[in-house]
XYZ file of C-alpha atoms in Angstrom:
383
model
C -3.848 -2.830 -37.330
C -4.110 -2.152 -33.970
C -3.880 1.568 -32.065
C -1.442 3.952 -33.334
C 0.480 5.428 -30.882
C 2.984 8.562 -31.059
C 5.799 8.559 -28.661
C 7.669 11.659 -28.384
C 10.823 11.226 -26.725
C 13.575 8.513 -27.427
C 14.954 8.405 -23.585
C 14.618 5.478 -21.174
C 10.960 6.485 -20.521
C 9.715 6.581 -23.905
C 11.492 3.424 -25.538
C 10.307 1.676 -22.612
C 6.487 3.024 -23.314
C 7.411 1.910 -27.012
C 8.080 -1.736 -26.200
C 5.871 -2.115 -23.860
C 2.728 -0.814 -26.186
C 4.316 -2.840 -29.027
C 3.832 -5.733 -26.551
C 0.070 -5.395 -26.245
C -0.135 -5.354 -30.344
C 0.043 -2.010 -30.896
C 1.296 0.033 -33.845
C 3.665 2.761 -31.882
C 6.042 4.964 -33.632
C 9.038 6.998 -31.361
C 10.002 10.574 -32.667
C 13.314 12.228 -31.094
C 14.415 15.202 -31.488
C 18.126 14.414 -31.380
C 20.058 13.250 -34.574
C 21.258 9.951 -32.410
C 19.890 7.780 -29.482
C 22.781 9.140 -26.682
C 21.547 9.450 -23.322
C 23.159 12.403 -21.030
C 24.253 10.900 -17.878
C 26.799 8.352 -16.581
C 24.643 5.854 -14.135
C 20.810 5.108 -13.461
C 19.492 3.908 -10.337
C 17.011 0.842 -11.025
C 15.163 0.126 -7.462
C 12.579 -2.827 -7.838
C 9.822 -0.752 -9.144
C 11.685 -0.473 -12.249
C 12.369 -4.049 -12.418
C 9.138 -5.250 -11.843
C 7.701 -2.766 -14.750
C 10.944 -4.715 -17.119
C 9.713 -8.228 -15.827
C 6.228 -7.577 -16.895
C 8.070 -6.365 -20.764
C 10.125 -10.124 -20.424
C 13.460 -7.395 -20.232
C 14.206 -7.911 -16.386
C 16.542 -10.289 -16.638
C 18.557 -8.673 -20.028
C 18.508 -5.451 -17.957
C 20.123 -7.407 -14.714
C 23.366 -8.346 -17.113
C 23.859 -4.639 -17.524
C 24.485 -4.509 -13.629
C 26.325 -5.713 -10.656
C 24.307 -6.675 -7.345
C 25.281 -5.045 -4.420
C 24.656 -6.518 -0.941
C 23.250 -2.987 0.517
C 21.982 0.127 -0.528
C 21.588 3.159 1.890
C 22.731 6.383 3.569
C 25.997 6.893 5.697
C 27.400 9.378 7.707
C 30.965 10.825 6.764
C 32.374 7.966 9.866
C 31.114 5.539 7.371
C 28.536 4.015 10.158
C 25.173 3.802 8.121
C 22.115 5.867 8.803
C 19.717 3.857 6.443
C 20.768 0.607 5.558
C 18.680 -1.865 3.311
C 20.209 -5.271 2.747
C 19.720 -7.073 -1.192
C 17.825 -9.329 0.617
C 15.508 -7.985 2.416
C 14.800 -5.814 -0.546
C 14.186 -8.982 -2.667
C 11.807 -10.391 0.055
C 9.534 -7.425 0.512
C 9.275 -5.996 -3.188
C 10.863 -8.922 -4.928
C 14.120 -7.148 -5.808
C 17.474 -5.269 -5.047
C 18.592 -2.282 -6.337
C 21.154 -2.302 -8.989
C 22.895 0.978 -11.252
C 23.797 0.467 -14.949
C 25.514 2.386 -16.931
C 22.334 5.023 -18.767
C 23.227 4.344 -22.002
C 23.887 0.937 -21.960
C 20.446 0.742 -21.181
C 18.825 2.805 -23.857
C 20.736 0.880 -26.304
C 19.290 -2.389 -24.915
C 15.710 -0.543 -24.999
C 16.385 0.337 -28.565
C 17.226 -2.813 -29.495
C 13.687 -3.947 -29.019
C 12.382 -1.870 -31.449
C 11.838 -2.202 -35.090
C 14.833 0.385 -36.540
C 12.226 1.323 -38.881
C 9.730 3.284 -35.940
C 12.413 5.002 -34.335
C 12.683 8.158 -35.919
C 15.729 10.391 -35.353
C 15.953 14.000 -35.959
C 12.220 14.913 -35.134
C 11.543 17.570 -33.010
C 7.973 18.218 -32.514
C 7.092 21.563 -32.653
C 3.332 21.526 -31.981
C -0.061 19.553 -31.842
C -3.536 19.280 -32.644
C -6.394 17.147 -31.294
C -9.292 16.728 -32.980
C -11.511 14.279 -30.851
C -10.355 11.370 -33.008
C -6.862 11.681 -33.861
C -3.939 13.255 -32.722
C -2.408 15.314 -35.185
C 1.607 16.065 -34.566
C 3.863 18.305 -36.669
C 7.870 18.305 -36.738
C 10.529 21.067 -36.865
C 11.268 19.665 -40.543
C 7.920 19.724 -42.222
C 6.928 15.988 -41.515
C 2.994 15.483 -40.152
C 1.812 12.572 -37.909
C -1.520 11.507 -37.338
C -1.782 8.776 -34.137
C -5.100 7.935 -32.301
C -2.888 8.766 -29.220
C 0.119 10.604 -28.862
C 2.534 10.129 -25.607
C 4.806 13.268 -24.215
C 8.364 11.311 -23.305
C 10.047 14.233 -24.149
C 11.932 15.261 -20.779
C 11.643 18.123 -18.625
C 11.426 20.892 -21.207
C 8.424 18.929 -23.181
C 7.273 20.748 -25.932
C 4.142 18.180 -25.684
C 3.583 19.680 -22.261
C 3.837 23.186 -23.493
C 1.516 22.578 -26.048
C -1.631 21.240 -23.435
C -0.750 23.128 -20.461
C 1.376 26.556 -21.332
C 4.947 27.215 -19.901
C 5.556 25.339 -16.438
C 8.145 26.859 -14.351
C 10.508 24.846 -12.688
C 11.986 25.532 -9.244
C 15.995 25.242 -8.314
C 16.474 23.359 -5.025
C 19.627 24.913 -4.139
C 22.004 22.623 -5.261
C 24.047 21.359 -8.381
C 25.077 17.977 -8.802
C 27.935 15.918 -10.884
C 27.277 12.837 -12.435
C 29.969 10.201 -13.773
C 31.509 6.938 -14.270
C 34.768 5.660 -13.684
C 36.774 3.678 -16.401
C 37.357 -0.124 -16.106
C 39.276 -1.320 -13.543
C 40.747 1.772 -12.384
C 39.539 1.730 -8.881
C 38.512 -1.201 -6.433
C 34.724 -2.272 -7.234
C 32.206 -2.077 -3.981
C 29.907 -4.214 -3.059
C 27.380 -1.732 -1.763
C 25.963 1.457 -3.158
C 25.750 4.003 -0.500
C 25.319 8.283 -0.374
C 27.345 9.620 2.372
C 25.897 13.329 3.917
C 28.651 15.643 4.970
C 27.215 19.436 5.404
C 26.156 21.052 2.929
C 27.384 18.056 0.729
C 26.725 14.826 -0.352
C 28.806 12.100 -2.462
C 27.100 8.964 -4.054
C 28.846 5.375 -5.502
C 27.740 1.826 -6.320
C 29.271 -0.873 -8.727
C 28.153 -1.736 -12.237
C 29.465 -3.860 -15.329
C 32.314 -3.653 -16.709
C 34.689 -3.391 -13.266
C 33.280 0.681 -13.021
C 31.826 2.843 -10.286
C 28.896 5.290 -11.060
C 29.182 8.077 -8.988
C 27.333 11.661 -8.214
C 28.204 14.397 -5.798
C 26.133 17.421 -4.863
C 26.847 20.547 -3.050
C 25.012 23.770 -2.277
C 25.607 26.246 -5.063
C 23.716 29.227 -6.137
C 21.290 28.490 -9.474
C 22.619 29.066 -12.972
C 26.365 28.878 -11.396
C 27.249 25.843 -14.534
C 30.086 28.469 -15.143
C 31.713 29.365 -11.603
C 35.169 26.948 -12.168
C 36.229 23.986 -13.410
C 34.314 21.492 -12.377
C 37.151 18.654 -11.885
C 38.496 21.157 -9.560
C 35.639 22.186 -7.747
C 34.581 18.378 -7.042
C 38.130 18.301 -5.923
C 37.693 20.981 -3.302
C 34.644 19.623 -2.011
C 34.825 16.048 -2.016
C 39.258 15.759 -1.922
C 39.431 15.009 1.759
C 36.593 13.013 1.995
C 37.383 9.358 3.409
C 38.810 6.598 1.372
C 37.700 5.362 -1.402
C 35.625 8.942 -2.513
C 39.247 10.969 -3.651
C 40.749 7.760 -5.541
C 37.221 7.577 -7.438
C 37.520 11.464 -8.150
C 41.282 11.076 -9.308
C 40.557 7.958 -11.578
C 37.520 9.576 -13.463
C 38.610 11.701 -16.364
C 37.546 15.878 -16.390
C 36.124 15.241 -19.602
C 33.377 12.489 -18.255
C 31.777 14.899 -15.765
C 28.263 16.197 -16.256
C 27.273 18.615 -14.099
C 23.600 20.066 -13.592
C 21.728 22.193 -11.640
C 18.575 20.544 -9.359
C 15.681 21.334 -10.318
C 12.300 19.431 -9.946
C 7.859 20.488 -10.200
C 4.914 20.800 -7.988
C 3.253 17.663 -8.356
C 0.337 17.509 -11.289
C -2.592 15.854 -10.808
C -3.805 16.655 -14.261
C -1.223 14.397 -17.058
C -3.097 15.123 -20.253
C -5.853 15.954 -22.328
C -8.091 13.872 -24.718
C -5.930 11.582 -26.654
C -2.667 12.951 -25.149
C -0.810 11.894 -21.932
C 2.708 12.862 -20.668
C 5.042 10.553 -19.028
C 8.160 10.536 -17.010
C 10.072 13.699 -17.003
C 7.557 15.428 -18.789
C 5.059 15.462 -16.324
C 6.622 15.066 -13.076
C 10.379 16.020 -12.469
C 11.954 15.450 -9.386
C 15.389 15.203 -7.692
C 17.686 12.799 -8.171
C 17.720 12.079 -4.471
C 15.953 8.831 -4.140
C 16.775 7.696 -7.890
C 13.435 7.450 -9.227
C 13.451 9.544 -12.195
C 13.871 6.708 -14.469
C 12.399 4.445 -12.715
C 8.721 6.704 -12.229
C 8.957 6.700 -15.918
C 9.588 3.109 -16.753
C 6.605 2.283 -14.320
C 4.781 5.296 -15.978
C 5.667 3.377 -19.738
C 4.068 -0.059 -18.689
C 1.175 1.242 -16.657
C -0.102 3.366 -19.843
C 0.454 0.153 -22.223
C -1.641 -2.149 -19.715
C -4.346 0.534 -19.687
C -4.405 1.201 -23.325
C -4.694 -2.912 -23.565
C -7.640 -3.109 -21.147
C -10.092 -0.436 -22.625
C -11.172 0.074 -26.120
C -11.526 3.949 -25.821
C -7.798 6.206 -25.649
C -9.481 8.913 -23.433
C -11.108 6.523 -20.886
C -7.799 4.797 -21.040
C -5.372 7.501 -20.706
C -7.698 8.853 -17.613
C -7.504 5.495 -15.920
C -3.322 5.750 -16.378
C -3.752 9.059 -14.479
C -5.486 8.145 -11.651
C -2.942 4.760 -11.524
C -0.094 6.752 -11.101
C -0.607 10.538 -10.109
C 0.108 9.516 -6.552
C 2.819 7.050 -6.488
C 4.609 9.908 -8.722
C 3.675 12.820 -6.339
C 4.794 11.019 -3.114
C 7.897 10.088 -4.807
C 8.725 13.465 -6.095
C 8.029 14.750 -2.593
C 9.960 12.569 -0.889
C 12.857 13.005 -3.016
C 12.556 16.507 -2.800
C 12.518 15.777 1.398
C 15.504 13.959 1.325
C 17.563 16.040 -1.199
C 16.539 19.046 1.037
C 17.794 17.339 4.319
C 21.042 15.524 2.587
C 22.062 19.421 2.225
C 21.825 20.792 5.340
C 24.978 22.557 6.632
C 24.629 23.765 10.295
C 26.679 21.455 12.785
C 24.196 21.390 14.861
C 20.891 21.016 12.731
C 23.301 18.557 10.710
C 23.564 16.556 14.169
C 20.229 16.504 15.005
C 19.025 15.070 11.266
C 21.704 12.091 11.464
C 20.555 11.163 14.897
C 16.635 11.118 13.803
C 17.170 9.081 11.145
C 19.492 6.435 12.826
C 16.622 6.554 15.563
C 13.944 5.331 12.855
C 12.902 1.936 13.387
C 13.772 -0.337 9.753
C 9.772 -1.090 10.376
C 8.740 2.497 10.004
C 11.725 3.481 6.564
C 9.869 0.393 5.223
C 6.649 1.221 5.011
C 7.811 4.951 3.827
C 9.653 3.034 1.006
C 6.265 1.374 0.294
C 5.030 4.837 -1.051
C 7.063 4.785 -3.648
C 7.885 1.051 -4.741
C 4.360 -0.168 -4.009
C 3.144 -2.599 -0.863
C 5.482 -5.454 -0.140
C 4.898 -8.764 -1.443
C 2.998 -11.226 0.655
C 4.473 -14.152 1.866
C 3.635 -17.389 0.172
């Protein structure tokens, strides 16, 4: 039998950790805490990072059929004239895709379903751990112990596996709350680009997936802890109503009931993502806005790095240290730079507002490029 793995955490980062490691031969078993794989969240943002990660599983072509291309993906300002604009293609011919959204739990089921029933366990909620130089020894809110040469925090932004190594980790509010949804089939026309539009102290996201729906996400400055300050149907309404065509019909055509609203909230950057034979991944080790869309994809990249260094070295510790030093900086620039963006997307002076629309469009597409190369990795050379 090959290494034994523990994965704590059933989300999009740890199944994808799972199949990947189950790939390279190992034995890997997933523990989540919830009674039932259901992912909170409407849409997921899969830039070409992510789908370079599924190619190297054999799932980027299965995970394609979950979306709908779009012919440009980018920033506008409320005129509708773009500020950033990449085109599919020229995303396909530097890093060898597009960007696509898919519905979030369409995709963990498709994760799931590459797994064994049998080592996805349901209802486990790990409640501490113990490392004794040659195993990993987990226990679970309901009595069960696991032993696993090396154990694998997936377990979101509250990780209890993070606790555990490293002590409470405070998180810091970024001063806005966002809602997150998707609209039923066919109720609105489906776009053929996925853009964010920056008003003032506001923001409004769309882009097409399967099934004839739009995901969609809105943000606005709020204070922190707020969840409870109005209904939030009618406070997207007041925000977001007069916005141009087609922003109120989307609003109008989702249902109250399918908005999910959270506050912002991301980390400093960690250099350090484990100890001995444990490692965290994804959420669990570095949090960050939802501004450039890279949550799930950091931790899908995160899940297929670790399995490829696990593969390569016949020692867990030297392994997980060389997964650490693979990815500590792509995830650190990227959680920067979302935090950057999400920062200047809710700006509300006219004038500062003015001034930050104007830089951007002055960019040269050269110069976004090679920022975007921080976080999806340097572009593909020609052939």
């Amino acid at each position: 039998m090959g290494t034994k793995i523990a994965v704590i955490g059933g989300g999009i980062g740890g199944l994808t950790t799972a199949i990947a490691l189950a790939r390279q031969g190992m034995a890997v078993e997933v523990y989540e805490q919830a009674p039932a794989l259901e992912e909170v969240g409407a849409g997921v943002g899969l830039w070409p990072n992510a789908m370079a990660a599924f190619e190297q599983i054999g799932l980027a072509d299965q995970v394609a059929k979950l979306a709908t291309p779009v012919d440009k993906q980018g920033l506008m300002r409320l005129d509708g004239s773009w500020l950033l604009c990449l085109p599919a293609e020229l995303m396909t011919q530097r890093w060898g895709a597009g960007f696509v959204s898919v519905h979030r739990a369409e995709l963990q089921q498709l994760l799931a379903a590459e797994l064994d029933p049998a080592v996805i366990h349901l209802g486990a909620r790990c409640t501490g751990l113990q490392d004794n130089g040659q195993a990993v020894i987990a226990r679970f809110a309901d009595g069960r112990v696991v032993e696993a040469d090396v154990l694998v925090g997936a377990d979101g932004v509250h990780s209890a596996v993070r606790t555990a190594l490293f002590g409470p980790a405070p998180l810091r509010y970024r001063g806005y709350t966002a809602v997150r949804s998707i609209t039923p089939p066919r109720s609105v026309p489906l776009p053929r680009d996925s853009w964010e539009i920056w008003g003032r102290g506001a923001k409004f996201g769309q882009g097409p997936t399967s099934g004839d729906r739009v995901i969609w996400w809105a943000a606005w400055n709020a204070p922190a802890g707020g969840m409870q300050d109005g209904d939030t149907a009618a406070l997207v309404r007041k925000h977001f109503g007069t916005w141009p065509d087609p922003i109120p019909a989307i609003i109008e055509a989702t249902p109250g009931a399918a908005l999910i609203r959270t506050d912002i909230y991301d980390r400093r950057p960690a250099r350090t993502w484990g100890r001995g034979r444990v490692v965290l991944i994804g959420d669990a080790i570095h949090p960050m806005t939802p501004d450039l869309a890279q949550g799930a994809c950091q931790a899908i990249v995160d899940g297929t790095t670790l399995a490829t260094c696990l593969a390569a070295s016949g020692d867990p510790p030297t392994a997980l240290r060389a997964f650490q030093r693979r990815r500590w900086r792509n995830a650190a620039a990227t959680t920067l730079m979302a935090r950057n963006m999400g920062a200047m997307g809710q700006w509300k002076g006219h004038t500062v507002c003015t001034a930050r629309n104007s830089l951007i469009r002055s960019i040269p597409l050269s110069l976004q490029l090679r920022q975007f190369d921080l976080v999806l990795g340097a572009p593909r050379r020609a052939s």
